[in-house]
Coordinates of C-alpha atoms in Angstrom, one line a residue:
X1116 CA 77.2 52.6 116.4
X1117 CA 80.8 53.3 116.9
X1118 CA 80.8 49.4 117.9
X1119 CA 80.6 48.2 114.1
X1120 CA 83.8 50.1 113.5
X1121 CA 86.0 48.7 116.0
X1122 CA 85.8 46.6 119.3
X1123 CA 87.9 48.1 122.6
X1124 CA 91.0 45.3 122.8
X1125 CA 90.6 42.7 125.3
X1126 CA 92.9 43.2 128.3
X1127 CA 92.9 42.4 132.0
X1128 CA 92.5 46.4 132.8
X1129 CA 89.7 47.0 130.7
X1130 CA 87.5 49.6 132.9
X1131 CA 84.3 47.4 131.9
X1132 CA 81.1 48.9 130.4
X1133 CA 78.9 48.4 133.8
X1134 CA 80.0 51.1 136.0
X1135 CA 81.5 48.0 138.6
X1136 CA 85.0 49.9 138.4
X1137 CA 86.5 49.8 142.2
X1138 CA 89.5 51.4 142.4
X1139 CA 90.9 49.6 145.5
X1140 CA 90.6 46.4 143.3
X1141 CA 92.7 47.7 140.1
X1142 CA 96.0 46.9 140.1
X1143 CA 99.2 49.2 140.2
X1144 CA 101.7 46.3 139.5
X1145 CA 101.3 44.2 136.4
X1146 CA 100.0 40.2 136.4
X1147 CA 103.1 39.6 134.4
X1148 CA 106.0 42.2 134.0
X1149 CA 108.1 42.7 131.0
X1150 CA 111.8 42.7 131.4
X1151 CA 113.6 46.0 130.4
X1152 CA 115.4 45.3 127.5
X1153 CA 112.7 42.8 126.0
X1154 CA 110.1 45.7 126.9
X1155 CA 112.4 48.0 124.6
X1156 CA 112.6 45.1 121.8
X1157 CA 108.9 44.9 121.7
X1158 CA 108.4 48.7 122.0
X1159 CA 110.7 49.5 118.7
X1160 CA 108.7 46.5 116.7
X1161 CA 105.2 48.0 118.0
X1162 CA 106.6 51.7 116.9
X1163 CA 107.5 50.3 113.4
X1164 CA 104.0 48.4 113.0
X1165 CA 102.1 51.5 114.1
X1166 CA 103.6 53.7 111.7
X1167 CA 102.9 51.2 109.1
X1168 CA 99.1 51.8 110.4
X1169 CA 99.7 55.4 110.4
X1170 CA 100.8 55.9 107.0
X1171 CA 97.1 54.0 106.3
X1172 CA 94.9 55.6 108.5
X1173 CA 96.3 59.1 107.3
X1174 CA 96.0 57.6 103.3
X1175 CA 92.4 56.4 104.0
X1176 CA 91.3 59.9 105.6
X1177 CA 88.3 58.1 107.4
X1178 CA 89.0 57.6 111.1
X1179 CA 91.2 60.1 113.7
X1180 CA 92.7 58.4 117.1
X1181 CA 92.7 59.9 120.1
X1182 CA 94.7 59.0 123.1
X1183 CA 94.0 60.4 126.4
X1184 CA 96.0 60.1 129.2
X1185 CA 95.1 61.0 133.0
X1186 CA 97.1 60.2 136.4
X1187 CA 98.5 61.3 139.3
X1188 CA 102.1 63.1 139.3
X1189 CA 104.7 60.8 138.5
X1190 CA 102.6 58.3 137.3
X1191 CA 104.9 58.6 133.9
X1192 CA 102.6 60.6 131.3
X1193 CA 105.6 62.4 129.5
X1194 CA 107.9 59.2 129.7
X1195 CA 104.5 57.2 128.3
X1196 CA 103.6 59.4 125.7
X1197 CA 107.2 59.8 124.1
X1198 CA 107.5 55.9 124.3
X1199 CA 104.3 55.0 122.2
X1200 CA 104.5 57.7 119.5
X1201 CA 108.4 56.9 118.8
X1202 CA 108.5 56.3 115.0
X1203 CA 105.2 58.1 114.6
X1204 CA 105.0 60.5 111.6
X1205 CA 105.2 63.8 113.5
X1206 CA 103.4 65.5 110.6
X1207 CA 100.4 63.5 111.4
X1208 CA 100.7 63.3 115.2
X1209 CA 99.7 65.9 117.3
X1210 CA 100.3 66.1 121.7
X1211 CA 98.7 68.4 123.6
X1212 CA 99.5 69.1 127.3
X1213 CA 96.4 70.8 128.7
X1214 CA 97.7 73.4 131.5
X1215 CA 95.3 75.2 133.7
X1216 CA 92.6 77.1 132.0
X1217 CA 93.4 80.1 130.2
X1218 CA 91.2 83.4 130.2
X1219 CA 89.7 82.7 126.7
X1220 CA 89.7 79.5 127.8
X1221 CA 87.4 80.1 130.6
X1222 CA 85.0 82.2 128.8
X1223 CA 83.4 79.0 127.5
X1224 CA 81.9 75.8 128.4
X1225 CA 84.6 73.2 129.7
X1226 CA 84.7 70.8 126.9
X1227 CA 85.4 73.6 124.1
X1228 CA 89.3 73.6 124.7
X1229 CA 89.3 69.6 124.1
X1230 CA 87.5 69.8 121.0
X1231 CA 89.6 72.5 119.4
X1232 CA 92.8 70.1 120.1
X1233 CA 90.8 67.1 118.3
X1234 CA 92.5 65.4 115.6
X1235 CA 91.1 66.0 112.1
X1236 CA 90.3 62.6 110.4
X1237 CA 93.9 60.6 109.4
X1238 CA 95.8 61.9 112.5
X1239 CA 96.5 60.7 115.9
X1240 CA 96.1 63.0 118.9
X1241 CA 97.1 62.5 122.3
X1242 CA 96.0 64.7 125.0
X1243 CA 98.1 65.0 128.1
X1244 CA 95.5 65.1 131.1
X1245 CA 92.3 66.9 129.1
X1246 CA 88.6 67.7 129.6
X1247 CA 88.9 64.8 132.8
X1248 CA 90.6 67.6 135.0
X1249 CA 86.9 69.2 135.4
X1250 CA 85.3 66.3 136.7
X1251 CA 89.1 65.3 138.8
X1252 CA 90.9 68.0 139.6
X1253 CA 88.0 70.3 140.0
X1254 CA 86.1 68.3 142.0
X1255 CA 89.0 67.7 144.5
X1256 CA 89.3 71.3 144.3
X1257 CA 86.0 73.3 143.8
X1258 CA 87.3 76.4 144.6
X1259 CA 88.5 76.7 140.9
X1260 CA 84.9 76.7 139.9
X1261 CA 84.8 80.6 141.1
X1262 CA 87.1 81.7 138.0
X1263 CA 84.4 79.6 135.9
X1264 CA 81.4 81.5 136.5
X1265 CA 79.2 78.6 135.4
X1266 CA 75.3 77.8 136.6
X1267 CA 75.4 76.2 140.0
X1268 CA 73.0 73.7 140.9
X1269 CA 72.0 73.4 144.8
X1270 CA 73.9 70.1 145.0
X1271 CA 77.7 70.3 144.0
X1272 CA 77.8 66.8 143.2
X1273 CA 75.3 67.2 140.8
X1274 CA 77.2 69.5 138.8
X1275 CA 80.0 67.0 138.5
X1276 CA 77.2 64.1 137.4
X1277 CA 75.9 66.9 134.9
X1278 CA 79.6 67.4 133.4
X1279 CA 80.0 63.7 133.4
X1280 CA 77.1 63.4 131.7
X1281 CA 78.4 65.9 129.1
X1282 CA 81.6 64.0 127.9
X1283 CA 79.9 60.9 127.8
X1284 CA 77.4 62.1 125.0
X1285 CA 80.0 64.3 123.2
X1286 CA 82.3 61.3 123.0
X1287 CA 79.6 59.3 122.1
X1288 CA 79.5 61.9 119.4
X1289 CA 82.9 62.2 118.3
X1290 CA 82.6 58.2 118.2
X1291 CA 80.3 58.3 115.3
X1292 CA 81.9 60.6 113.8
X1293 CA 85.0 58.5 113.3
X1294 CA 87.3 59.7 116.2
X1295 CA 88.0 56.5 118.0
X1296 CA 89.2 57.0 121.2
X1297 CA 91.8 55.2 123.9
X1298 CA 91.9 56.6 126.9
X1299 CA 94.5 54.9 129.6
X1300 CA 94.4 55.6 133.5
X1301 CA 98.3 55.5 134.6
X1302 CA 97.4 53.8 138.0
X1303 CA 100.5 54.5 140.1
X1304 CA 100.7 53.4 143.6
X1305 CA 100.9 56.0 146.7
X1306 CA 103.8 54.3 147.8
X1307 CA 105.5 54.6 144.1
X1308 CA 104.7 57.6 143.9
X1309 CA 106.5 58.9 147.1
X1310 CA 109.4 56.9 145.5
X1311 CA 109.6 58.9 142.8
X1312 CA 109.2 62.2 144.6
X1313 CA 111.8 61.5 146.5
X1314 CA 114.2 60.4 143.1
X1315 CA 113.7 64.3 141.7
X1316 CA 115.2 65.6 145.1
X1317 CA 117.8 63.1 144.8
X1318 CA 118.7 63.2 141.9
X1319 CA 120.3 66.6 140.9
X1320 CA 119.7 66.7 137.1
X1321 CA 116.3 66.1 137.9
X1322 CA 115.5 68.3 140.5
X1323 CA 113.6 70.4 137.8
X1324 CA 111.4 68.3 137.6
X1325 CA 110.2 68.3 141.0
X1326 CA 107.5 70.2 142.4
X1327 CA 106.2 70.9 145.7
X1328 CA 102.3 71.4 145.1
X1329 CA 102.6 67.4 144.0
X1330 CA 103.5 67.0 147.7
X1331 CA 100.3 69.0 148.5
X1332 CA 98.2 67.1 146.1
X1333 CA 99.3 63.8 148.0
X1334 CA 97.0 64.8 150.9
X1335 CA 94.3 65.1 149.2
X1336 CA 94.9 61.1 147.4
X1337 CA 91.4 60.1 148.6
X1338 CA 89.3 62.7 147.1
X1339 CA 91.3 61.8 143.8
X1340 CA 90.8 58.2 144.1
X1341 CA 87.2 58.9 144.4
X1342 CA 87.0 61.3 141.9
X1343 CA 88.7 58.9 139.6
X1344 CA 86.3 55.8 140.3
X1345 CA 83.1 57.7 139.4
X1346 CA 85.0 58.8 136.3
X1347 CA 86.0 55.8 135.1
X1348 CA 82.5 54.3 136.0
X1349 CA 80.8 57.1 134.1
X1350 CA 82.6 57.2 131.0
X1351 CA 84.0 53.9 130.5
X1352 CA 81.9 52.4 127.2
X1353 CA 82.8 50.7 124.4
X1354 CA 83.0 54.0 122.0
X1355 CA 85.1 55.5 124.3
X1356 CA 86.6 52.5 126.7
X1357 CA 88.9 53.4 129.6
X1358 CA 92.1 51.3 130.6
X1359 CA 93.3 51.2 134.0
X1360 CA 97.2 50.6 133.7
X1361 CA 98.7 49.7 136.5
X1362 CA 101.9 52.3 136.5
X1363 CA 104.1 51.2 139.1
X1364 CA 106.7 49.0 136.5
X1365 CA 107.3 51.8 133.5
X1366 CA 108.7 49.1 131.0
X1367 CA 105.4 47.3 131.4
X1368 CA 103.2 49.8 131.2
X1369 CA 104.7 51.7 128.4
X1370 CA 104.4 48.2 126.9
X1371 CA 100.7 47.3 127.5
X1372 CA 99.4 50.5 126.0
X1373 CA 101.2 50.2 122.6
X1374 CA 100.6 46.9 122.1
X1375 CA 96.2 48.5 122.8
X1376 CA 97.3 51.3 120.5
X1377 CA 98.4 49.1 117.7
X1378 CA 95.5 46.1 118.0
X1379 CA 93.2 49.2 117.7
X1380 CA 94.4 50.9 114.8
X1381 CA 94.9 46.9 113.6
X1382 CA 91.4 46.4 114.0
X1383 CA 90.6 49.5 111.8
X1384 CA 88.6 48.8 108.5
X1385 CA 91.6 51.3 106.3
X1386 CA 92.5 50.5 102.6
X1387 CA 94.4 52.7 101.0
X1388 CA 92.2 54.9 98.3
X1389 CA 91.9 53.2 94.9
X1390 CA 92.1 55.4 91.8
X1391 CA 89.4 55.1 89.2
X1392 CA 90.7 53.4 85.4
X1393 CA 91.0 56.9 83.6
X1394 CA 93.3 58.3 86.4
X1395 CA 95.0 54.8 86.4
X1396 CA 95.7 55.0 82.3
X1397 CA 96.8 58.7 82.9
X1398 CA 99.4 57.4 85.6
X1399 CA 100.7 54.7 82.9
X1400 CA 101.2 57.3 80.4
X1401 CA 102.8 59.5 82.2
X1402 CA 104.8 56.5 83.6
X1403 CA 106.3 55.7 80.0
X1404 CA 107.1 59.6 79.2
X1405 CA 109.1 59.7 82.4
X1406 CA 110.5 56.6 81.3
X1407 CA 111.3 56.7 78.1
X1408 CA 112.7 60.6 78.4
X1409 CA 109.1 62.2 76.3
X1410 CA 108.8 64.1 79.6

C-alpha cells in the first residue's frame, strides 16, 4: 500500500479520507496568515530544502512527485506554481499546463493525455489543471462531451461517477507504483475573485491577462462548486490526498503548500545509491592517478 511509503502531511485543509468534504465549510482565508515579507523568507528556505530533497529523490531513482493543481480563474495557479518550484532543478522538473483537448487528444480515453505528462521516477511534475477538467469543467459543461464521442450511459451523472471512478483506481495505481501524489485545491472566494477581475482591467500592464469567458464562467460558480465537492469527496485518499487551500491571501497560500511539498518529499524513504567495494577501490585508484598526475 502506497500508505507504507509515505503518510499525506497533517494540515487543517486536509480533504479527509471519508467523502465528508463540504465545500461551504472550507475556508478561503487562512486560520493564521503569513506576513509578506516573512512569507517570502520562509518561501526562499523551503525552495533551498526542497532542492536539497530533489537532488535525492532524482539520485535514488525510486519515487516521482506529482503536483496537481485545480481552481477557479484567478485563484493564483501560475503565480503558485512558479513560487514552489523556485530553486528546483529544472532539468528534473517538468510543468504542464493542460489546454483544451486536442484532436489526437480526443481520439482516446480521457485519462491518456495525463499519463503521458507523468513524471518518470526521480522527477517532479506539476500539472496545471489536468485529468480533473473531465469530471469539472465537463460536467459544468456537457456539451463538450459531443467532440468526445464516448459511450453514454442513460444517466449523465453516472458517467461522471464512472470517470470518477476511473482516476481513483489509476491513481491508486500510479500510487504503488512510486508516483506520490499532492494534489491542492486553490479555494478562492467569489468575492476575491471578482477583485481580481476587476485588477486585470485596471491595471494596464495586465490587461493581457484578462479574459472575458472567466466572466462567463462566474455564472455558472454553483455547478463548479458542486462539481468540485463530489470531486474532492471521490478522490480524496491517502495515496492520492487532496488539499483544500484557502486562496484568497497569495503569500499564505503559496506558503502552506511548500511547506506540504517539502514534509512530503521529507518524509520520503531516499538514500542516495551506495556503490559496491570493487567500484569503491576503482574510484580510490583512479582518485590517486588524478592526484598524483599518473592520469
Amino acid at each position: 500500500m502506497p500508505s507504507k511509503f509515505w503518510k499525506p502531511v497533517e494540515s487543517p485543509y486536509l480533504v479527509p479520507f471519508d467523502g465528508a468534504f463540504a465545500v461551504k465549510k472550507a475556508r478561503t482565508s487562512a486560520t493564521k496568515q503569513v506576513d509578506a515579507k516573512d512569507a517570502e523568507a520562509e518561501l526562499s528556505e523551503l525552495a533551498h530544502r526542497t532542492e536539497k530533497l530533489q537532488r535525492k529523490l532524482y539520485a535514488a531513482d525510486r519515487f516521482a512527485v506529482l503536483m496537481v493543481f485545480q481552481a477557479m480563474d484567478c485563484a493564483g495557479k501560475d503565480s503558485t506554481i512558479r513560487a514552489v518550484t523556485r530553486g528546483l532543478n529544472p532539468a528534473a522538473c517538468d510543468v504542464t499546463a493542460f489546454k483544451a483537448p486536442t484532436h489526437l487528444e480526443l481520439e482516446h480515453d480521457f485519462l491518456w493525455r495525463s499519463v503521458r505528462r507523468l513524471p518518470e521516477r526521480g522527477r517532479i511534475g506539476v500539472h496545471n489543471r489536468s485529468h480533473y477538467e473531465e469530471v469539472l469543467a465537463v460536467r459544468v459543461h456537457p456539451e463538450f462531451l459531443e467532440g468526445q464521442r464516448v459511450p453514454m450511459p442513460k444517466r449523465l451523472d453516472r458517467l461522471f461517477e464512472q470517470r470518477i471512478r476511473s482516476i481513483r483506481d489509476a491513481e491508486r495505481h500510479w500510487a504503488r507504483n512510486g508516483l506520490v501524489i499532492l494534489k491542492f485545491w486553490l479555494n478562492v472566494s467569489r468575492e476575491e475573485q471578482a477583485r481580481r477581475l476587476v485588477a486585470r482591467i485596471d491595471e494596464h500592464q495586465n490587461n493581457w491577462k484578462f479574459d472575458p469567458r472567466d466572466v462567463v464562467e462566474r455564472g455558472h460558480w454553483d455547478a463548479y462548486m458542486k462539481a468540485y465537492e463530489a470531486a474532492l469527496n471521490g478522490t480524496s485518499r491517502k495515496w492520492a490526498p487532496w488539499y483544500a487551500i484557502p486562496a484568497d491571501d497569495k503569500p499564505t497560500m503559496r506558503v502552506e503548500i511548500a511547506r506540504i511539498l517539502n514534509a512530503t518529499m521529507a518524509s520520503l524513504d531516499m538514500e542516495y545509491p551506495k556503490l559496491p567495494p570493487e567500484e569503491l577501490a576503482k574510484m580510490a585508484e583512479l582518485r590517486k592517478g588524478l592526484v598524483d598526475g599518473s592520469l
